[in-house]
mmCIF file of C-alpha atoms and ligand atoms in Angstrom:
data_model
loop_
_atom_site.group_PDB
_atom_site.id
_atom_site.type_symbol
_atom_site.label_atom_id
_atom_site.label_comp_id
_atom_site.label_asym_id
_atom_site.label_seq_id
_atom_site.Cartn_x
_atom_site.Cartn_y
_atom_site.Cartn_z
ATOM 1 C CA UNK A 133 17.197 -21.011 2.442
ATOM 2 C CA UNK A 134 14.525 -18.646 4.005
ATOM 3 C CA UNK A 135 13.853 -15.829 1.448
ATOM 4 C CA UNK A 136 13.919 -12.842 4.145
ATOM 5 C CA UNK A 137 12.896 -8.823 3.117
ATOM 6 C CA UNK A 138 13.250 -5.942 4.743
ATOM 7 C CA UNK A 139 10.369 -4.250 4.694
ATOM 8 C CA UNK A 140 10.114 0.089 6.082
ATOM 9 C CA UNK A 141 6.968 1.247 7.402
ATOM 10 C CA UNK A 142 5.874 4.155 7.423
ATOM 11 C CA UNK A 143 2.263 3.883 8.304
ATOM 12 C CA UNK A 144 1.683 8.251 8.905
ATOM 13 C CA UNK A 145 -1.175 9.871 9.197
ATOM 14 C CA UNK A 146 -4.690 9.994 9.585
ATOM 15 C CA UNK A 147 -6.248 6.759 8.210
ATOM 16 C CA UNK A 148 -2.695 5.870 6.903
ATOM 17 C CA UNK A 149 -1.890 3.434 10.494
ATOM 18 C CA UNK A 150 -5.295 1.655 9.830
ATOM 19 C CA UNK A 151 -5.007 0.619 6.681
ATOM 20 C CA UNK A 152 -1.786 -0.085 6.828
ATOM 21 C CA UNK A 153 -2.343 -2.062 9.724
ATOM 22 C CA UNK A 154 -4.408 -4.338 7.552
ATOM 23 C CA UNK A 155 -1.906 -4.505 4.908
ATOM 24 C CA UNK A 156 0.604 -5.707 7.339
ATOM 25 C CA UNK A 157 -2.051 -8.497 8.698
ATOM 26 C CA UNK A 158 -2.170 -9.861 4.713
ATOM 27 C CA UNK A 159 1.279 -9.450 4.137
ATOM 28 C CA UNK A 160 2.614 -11.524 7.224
ATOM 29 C CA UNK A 161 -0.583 -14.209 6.269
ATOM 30 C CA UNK A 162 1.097 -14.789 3.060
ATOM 31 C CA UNK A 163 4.864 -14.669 4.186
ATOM 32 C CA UNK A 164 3.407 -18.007 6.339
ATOM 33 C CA UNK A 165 1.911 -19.696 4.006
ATOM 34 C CA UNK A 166 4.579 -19.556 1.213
ATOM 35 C CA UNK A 167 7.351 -19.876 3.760
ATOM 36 C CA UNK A 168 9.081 -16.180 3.178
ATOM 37 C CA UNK A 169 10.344 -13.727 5.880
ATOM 38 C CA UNK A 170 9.399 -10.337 6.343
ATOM 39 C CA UNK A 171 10.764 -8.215 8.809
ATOM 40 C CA UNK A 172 8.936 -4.629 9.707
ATOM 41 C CA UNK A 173 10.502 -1.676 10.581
ATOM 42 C CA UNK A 174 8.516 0.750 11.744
ATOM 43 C CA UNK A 175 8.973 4.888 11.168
ATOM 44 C CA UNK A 176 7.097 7.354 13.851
ATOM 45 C CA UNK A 177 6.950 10.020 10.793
ATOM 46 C CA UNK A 178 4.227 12.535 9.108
ATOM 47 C CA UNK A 179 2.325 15.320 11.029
ATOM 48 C CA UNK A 180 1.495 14.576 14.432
ATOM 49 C CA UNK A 181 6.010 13.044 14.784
ATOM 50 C CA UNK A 182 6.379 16.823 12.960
ATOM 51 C CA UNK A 183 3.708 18.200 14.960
ATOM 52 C CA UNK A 184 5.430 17.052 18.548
ATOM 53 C CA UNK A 185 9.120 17.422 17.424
ATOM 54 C CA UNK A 186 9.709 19.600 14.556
ATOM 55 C CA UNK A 187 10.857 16.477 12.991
ATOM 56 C CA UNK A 188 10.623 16.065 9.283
ATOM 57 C CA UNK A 189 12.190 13.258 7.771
ATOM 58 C CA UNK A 190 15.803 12.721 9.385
ATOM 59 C CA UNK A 191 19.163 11.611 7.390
ATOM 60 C CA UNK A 192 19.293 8.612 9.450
ATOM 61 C CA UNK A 193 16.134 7.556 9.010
ATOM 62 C CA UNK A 194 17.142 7.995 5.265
ATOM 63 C CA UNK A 195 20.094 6.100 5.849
ATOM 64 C CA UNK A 196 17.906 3.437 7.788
ATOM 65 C CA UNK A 197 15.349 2.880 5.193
ATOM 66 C CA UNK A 198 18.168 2.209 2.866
ATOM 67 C CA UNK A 199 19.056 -1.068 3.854
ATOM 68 C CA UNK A 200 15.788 -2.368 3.380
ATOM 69 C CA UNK A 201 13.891 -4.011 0.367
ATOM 70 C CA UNK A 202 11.027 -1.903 -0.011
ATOM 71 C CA UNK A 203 8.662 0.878 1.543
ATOM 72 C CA UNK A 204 5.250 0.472 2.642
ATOM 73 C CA UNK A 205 3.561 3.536 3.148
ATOM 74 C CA UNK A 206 -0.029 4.851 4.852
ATOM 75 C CA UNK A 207 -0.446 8.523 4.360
ATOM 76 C CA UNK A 208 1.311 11.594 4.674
ATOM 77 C CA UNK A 209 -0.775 14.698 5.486
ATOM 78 C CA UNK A 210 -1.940 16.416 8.271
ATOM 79 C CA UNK A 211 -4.821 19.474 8.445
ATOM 80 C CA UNK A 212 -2.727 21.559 10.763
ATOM 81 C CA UNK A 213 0.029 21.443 9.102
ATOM 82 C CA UNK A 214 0.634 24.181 6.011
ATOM 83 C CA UNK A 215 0.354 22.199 2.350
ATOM 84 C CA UNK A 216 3.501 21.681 1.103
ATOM 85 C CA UNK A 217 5.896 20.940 4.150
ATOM 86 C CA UNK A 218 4.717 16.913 4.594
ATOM 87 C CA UNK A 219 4.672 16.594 1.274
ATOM 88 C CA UNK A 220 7.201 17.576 -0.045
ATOM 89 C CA UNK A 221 9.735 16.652 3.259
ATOM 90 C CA UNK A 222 8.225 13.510 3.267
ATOM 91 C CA UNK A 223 6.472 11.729 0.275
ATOM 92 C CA UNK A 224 7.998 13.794 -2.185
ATOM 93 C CA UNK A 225 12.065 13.343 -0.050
ATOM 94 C CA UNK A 226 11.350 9.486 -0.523
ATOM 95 C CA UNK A 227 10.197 9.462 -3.828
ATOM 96 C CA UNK A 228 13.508 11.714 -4.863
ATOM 97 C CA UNK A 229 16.183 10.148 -2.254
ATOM 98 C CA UNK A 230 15.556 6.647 -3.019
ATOM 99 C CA UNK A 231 14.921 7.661 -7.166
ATOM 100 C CA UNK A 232 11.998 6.199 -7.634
ATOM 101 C CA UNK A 233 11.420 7.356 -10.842
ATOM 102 C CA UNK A 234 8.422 5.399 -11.799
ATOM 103 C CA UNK A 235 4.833 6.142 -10.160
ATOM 104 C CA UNK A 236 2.856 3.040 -11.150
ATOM 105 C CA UNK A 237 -0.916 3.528 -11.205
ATOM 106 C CA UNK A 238 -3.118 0.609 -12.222
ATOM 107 C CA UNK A 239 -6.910 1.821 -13.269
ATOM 108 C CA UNK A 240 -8.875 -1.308 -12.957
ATOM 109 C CA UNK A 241 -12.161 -1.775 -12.235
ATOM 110 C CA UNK A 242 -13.054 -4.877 -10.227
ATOM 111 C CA UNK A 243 -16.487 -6.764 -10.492
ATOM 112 C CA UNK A 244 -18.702 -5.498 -7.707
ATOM 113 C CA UNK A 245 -17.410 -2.188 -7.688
ATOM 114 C CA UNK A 246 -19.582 1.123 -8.552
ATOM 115 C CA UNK A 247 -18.119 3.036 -11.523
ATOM 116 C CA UNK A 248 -19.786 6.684 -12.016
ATOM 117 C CA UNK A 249 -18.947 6.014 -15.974
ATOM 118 C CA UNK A 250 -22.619 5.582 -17.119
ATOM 119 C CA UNK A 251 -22.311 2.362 -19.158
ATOM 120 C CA UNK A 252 -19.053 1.223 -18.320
ATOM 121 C CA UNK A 253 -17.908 -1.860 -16.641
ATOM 122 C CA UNK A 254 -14.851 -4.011 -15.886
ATOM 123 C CA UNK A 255 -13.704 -5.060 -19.705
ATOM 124 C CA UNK A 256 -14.054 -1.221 -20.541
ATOM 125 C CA UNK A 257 -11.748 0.020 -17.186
ATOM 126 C CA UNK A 258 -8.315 -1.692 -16.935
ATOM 127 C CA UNK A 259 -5.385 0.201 -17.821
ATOM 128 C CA UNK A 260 -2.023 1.490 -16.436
ATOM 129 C CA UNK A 261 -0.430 5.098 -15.773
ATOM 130 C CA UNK A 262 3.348 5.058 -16.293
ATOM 131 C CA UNK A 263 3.675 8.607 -14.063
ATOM 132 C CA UNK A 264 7.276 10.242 -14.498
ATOM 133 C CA UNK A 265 7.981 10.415 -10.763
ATOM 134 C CA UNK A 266 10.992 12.621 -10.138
ATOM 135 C CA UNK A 267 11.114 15.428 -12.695
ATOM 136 C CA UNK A 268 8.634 17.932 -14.648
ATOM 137 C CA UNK A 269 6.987 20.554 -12.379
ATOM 138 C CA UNK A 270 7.776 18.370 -8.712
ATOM 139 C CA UNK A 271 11.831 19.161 -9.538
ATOM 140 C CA UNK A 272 11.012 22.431 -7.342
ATOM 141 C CA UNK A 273 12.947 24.883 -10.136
ATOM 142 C CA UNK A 274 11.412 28.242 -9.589
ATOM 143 C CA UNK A 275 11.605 30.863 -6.934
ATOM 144 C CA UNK A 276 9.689 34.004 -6.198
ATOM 145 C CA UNK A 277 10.708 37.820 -6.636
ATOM 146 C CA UNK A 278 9.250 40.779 -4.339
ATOM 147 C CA UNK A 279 7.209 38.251 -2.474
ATOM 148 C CA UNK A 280 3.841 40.345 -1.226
ATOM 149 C CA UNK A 281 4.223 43.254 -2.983
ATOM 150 C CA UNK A 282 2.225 44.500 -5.729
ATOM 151 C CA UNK A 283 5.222 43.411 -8.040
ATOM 152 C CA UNK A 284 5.940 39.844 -7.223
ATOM 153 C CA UNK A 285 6.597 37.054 -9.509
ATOM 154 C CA UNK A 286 6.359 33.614 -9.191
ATOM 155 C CA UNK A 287 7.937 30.988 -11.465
ATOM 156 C CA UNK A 288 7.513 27.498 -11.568
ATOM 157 C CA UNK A 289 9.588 25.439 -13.998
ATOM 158 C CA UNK A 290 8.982 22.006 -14.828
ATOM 159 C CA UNK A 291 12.201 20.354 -15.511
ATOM 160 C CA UNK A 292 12.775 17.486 -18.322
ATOM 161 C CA UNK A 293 16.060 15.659 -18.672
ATOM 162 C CA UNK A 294 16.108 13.602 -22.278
ATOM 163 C CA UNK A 295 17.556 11.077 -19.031
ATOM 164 C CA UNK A 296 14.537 10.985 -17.550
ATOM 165 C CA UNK A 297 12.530 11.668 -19.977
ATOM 166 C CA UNK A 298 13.711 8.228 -21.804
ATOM 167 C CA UNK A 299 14.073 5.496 -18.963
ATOM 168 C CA UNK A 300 10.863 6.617 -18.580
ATOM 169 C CA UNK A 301 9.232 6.045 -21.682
ATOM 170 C CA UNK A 302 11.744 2.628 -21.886
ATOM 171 C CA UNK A 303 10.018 1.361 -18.275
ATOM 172 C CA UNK A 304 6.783 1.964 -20.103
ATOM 173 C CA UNK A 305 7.331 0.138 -23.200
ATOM 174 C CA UNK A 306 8.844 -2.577 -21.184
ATOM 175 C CA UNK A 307 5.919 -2.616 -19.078
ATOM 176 C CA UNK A 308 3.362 -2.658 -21.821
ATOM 177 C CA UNK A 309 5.422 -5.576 -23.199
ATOM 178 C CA UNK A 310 5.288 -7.270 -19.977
ATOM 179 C CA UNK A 311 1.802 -6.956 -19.145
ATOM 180 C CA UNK A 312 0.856 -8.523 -22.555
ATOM 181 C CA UNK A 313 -2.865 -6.821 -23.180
ATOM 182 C CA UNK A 314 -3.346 -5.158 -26.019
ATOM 183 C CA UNK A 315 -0.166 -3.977 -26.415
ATOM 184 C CA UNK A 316 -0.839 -0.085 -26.988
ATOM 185 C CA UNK A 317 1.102 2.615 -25.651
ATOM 186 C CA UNK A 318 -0.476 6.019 -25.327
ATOM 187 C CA UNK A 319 2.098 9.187 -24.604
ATOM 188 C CA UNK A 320 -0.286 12.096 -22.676
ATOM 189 C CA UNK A 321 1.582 15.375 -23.094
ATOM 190 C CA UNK A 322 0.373 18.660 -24.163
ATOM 191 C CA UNK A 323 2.916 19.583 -27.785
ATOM 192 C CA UNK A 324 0.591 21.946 -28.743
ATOM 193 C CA UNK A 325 1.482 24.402 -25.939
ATOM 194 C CA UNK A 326 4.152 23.080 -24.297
ATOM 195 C CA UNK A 327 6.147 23.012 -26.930
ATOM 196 C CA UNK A 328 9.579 22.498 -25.131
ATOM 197 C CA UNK A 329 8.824 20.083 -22.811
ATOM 198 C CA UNK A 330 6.599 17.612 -24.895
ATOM 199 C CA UNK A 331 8.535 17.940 -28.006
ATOM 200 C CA UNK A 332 11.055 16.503 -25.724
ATOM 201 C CA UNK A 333 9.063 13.761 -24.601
ATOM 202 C CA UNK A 334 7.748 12.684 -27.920
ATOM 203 C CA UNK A 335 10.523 12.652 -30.090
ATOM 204 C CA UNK A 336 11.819 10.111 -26.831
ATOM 205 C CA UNK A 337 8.707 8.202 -27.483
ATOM 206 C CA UNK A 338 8.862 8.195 -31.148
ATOM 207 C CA UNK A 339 12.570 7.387 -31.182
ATOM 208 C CA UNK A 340 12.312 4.083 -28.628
ATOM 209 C CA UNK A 341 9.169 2.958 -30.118
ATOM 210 C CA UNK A 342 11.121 1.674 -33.028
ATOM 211 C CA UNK A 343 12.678 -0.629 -30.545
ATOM 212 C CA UNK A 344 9.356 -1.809 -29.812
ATOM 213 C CA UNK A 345 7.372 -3.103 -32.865
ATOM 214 C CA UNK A 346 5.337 -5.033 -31.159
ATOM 215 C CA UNK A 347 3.938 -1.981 -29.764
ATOM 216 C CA UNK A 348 1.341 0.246 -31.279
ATOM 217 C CA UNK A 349 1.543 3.879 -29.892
ATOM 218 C CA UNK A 350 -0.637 6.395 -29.743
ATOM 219 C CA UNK A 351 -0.420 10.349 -28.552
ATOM 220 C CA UNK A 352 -3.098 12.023 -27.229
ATOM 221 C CA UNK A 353 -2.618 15.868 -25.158
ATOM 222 C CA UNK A 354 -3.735 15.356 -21.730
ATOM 223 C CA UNK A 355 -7.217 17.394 -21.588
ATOM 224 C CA UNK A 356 -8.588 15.108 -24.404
ATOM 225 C CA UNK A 357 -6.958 11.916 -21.848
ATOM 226 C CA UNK A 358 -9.363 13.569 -19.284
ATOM 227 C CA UNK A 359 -11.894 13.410 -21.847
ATOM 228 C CA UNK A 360 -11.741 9.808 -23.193
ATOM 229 C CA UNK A 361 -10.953 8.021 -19.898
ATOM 230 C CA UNK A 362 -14.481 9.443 -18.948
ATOM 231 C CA UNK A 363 -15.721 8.673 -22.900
ATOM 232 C CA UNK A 364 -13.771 5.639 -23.667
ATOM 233 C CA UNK A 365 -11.685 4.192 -20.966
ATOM 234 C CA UNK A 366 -11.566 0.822 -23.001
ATOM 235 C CA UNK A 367 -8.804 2.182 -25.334
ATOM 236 C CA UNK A 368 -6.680 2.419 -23.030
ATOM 237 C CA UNK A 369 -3.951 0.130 -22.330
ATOM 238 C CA UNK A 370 -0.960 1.685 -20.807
ATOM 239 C CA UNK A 371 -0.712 5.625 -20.917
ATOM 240 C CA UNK A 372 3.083 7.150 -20.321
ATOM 241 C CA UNK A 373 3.432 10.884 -18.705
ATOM 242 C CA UNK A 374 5.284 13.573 -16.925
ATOM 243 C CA UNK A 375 4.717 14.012 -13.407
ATOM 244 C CA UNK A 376 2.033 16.689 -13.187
ATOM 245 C CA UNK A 377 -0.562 15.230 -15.957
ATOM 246 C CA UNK A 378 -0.152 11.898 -14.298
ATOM 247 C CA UNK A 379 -0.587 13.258 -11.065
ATOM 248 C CA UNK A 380 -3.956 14.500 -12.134
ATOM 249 C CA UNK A 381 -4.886 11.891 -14.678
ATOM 250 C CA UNK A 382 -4.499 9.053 -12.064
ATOM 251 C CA UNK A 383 -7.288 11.299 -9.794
ATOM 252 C CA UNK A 384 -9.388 10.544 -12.209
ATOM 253 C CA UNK A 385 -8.487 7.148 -12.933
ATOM 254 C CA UNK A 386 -9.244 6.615 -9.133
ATOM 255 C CA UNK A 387 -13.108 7.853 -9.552
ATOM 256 C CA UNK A 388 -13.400 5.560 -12.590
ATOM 257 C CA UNK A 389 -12.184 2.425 -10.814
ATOM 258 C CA UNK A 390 -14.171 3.329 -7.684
ATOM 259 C CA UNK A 391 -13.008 5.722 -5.600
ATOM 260 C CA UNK A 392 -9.803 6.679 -3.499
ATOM 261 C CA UNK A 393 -10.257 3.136 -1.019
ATOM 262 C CA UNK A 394 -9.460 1.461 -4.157
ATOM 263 C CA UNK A 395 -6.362 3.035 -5.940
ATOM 264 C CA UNK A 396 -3.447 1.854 -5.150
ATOM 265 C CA UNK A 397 0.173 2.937 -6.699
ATOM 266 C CA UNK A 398 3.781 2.046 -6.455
ATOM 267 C CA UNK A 399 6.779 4.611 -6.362
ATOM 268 C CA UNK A 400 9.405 2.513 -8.718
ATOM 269 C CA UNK A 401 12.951 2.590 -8.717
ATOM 270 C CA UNK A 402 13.534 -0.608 -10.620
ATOM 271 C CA UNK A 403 17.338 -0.679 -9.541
ATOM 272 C CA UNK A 404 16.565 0.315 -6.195
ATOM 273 C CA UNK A 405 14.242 0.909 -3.147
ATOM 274 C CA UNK A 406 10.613 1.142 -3.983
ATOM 275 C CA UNK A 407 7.635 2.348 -2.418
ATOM 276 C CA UNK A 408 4.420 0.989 -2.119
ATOM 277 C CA UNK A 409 1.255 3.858 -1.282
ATOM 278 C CA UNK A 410 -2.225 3.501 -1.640
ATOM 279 C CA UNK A 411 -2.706 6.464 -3.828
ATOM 280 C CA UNK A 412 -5.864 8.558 -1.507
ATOM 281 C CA UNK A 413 -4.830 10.762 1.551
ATOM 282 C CA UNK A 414 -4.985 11.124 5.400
ATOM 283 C CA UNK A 415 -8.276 11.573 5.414
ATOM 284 C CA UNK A 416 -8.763 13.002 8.630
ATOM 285 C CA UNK A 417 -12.333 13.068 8.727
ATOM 286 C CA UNK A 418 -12.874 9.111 8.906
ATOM 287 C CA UNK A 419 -9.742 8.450 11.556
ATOM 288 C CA UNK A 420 -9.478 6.067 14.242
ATOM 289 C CA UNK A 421 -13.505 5.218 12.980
ATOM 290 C CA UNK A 422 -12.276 2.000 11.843
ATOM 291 C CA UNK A 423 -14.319 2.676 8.983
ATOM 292 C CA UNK A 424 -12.168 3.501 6.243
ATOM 293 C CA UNK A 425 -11.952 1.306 3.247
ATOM 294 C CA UNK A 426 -8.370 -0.605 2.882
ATOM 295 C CA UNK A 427 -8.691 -2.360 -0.277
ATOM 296 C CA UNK A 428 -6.236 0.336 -1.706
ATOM 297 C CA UNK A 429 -3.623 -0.461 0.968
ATOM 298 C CA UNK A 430 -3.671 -4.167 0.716
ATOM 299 C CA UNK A 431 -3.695 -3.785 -2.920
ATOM 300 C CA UNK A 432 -0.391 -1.622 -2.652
ATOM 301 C CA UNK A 433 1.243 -4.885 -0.831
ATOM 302 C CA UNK A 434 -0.065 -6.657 -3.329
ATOM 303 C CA UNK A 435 2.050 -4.557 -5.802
ATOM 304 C CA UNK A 436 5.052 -4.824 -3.267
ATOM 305 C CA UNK A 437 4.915 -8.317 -3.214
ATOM 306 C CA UNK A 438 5.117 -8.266 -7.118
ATOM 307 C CA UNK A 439 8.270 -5.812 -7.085
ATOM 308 C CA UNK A 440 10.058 -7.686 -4.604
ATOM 309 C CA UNK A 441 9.405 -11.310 -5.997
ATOM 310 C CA UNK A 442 6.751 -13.122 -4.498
ATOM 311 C CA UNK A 443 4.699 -13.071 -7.799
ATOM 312 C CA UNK A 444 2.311 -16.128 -6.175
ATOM 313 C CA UNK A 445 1.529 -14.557 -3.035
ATOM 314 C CA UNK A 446 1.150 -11.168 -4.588
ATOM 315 C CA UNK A 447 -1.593 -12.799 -7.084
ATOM 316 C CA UNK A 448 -3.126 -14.400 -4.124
ATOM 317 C CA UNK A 449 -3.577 -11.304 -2.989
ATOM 318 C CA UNK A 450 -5.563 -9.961 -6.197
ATOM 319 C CA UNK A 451 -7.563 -13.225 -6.420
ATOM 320 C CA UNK A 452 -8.925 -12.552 -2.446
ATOM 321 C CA UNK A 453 -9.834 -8.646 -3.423
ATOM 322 C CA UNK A 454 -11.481 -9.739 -6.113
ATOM 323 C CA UNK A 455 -13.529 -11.922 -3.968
ATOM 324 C CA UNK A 456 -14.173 -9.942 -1.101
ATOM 325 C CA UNK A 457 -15.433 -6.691 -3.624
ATOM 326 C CA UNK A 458 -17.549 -8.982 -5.703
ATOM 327 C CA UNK A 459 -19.294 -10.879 -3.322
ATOM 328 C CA UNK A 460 -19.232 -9.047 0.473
ATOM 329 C CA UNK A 461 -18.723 -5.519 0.189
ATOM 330 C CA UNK A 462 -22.123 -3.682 0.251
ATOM 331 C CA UNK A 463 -20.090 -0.442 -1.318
ATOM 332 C CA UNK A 464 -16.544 0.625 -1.282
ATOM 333 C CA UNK A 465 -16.598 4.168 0.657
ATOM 334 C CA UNK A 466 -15.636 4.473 3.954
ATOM 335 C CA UNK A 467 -18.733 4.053 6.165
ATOM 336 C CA UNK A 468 -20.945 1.917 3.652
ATOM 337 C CA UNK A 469 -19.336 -1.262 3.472
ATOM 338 C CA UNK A 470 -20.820 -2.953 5.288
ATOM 339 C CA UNK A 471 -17.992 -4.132 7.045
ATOM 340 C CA UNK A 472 -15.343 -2.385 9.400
ATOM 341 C CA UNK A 473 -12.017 -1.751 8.315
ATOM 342 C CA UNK A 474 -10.527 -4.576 10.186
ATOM 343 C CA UNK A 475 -13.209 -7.148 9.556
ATOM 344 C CA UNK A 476 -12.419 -6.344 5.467
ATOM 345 C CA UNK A 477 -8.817 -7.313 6.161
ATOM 346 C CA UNK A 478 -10.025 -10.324 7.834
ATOM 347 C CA UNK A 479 -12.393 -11.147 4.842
ATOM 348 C CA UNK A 480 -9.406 -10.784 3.090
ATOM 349 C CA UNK A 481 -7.253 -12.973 4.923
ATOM 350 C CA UNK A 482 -9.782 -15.737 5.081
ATOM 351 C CA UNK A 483 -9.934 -15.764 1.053
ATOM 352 C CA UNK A 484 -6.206 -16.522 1.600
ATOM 353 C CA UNK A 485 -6.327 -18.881 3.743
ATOM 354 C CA UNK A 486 -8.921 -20.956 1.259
ATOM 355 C CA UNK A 487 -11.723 -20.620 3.932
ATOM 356 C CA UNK A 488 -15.096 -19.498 2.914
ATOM 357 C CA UNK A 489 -15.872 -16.389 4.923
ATOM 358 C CA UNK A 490 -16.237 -16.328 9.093
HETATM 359 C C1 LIG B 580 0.010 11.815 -5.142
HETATM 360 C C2 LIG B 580 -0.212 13.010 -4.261
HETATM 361 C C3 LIG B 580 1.110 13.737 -4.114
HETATM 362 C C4 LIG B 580 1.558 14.175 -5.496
HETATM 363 C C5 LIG B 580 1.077 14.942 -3.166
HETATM 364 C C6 LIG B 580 0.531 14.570 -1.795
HETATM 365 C C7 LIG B 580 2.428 15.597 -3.042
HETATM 366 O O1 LIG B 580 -1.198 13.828 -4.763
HETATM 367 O O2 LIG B 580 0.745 10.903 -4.733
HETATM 368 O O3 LIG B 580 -0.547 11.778 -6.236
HETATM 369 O O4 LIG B 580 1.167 15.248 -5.966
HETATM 370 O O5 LIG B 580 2.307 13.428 -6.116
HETATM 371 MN MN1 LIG B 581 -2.108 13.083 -6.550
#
């Protein structure tokens, strides 16, 4: 029988519809030539649906989205809209609704690609960020007192469950494991200051690592992270953190791999409904310019297609990026390519299809 998924899109705003757009062009390419179904739903959501309705994200769309296999998502973001209402009524909703407690952030650099990392190429730049995705400072604890007065206070708490905190670290092991590289598990925290929080995380790490011989570990506080992934990405393998720190880190792992038209990332729940993002925003300035890069977005189906089970089409997917940034992309930004957003999707496809390019 017909493998058949369910697939929820949410392409959003800005640049989000275009690259997604080319995503979706790939993903249905593949689902033809190894004889799988997908079937699209699309959702009208993000700033412009908020915008023109006052519409966030609604239960039933919730409710709709849970019957399907996975998420593929654009952007969420919009420049007339205050920070903090898209994000965290959208992105941040799914990401917590569906449990998706895993943000998945590979760092690679691919051949062809500019690195600012003086020195560095591909064999130094290839690593993962295990991001805790549903806890730590994004659990909204806090509040404010006297708001606007002289006296007001503002508390932000970041909140870490030994729960959490461990099917975490146990995803990340597993993963390391998995992805069979050199087999070294770094924990990022910060125990020399936050002393609660991190003692919790690496007596977790400590603890589960002896389930894990094979696996060498390593700790390192997050600002010297910042430091060596600019110093000396290549000792990286897989890194494991809380939410904030890998939000941040994984900025930076972006620049080193090439820029925000690269990243891509995966929201995991790995008993669930997962969610599949290239990792850079809206960007409003480049939209409807057909310009924008979507490497990042096709490489977030390529993760989807991984999570859901189509391991071969999801590594033909990898093989044609690789192809298309080595040898016909002029540059990655938006703009310099050298080739429209469309016509990269199509270079894309082509690789796929076991042409040579149009
Ligand atoms: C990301 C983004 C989000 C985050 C924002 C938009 C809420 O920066 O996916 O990294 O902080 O997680
Ligand atoms: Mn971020």
């Amino acid at each position: 029988m017909t493998k058949e998924y369910h697939i929820s899109v949410i392409p959003g705003d800005g640049t989000g519809p275009e690259v997604v757009a080319e995503g979706i062009k790939i993903l249905q390419t593949l689902a033809d030539k190894f004889y799988f179904k997908l079937n699209f739903t699309y959702y009208d959501i993000g700033g412009e649906h908020y915008k023109a309705t006052g519409e966030i994200l609604p239960e039933n769309i919730l409710e709709s989205i849970a019957e399907s296999n996975a998420i593929y998502l654009g952007a969420i973001g919009h420049p007339d809209v205050k920070p903090g209402i898209l994000e965290k009524g959208i992105l941040l909703k799914l990401r917590f609704y569906f449990d998706q407690y895993i943000n998945l952030r590979p760092v690679k650099l691919y051949e062809g690609v500019e690195t600012p990392l003086k020195d560095k190429g591909p064999s130094d730049i290839d690593f993962v960020v295990v991001r805790e995705n549903t806890e730590g400072l994004y659990a909204g604890a806090g509040g404010c007192l006297k708001h606007g007065t002289a006296d007001e206070v503002a508390i932000q708490e970041s909140i870490n469950t030994r729960k959490g905190v461990e099917r975490c670290i146990r995803y990340a092991f597993e993963y390391c494991r998995k992805r069979n590289q050199r087999k070294k598990l770094t924990l990022c925290g910060k125990t020399n200051v936050l002393t609660f929080a991190f003692e919790l995380w690496e007596r977790t790490f400590y603890e589960v690592a002896k389930e894990y011989p094979d696996i060498e570990t390593d700790y390192a506080h997050v600002d010297a992270i910042c430091m060596w992934m600019v110093k000396n990405p290549e000792w990286f393998d897989v890194i494991v953190t809380d939410n904030m720190f890998g939000d941040i880190i994984t900025d930076l792992g972006a620049m080193i791999q090439g820029g925000m038209g690269i990243a891509a990332g995966a929201n995991i729940n790995p008993e669930g409904i997962s969610m599949f993002e290239p990792i850079g925003g809206s960007a409003p300035k480049y939209t409807g310019k057909n310009i924008i890069n979507p490497i990042a977005a096709i490489s977030a189906a390529q993760i989807m297609l991984e999570t859901i089970g189509e391991p071969m089409a999801a590594s033909l997917i990898e093989e044609s990026v690789i192809r298309v940034l080595r040898d016909d992309l002029k540059d990655v930004a938006a703009g310099k390519m050298g080739y429209s957003t469309q016509e990269v999707g199509d270079l894309v496809i082509s690789y796929i299809k076991g042409n040579s390019k149009q």
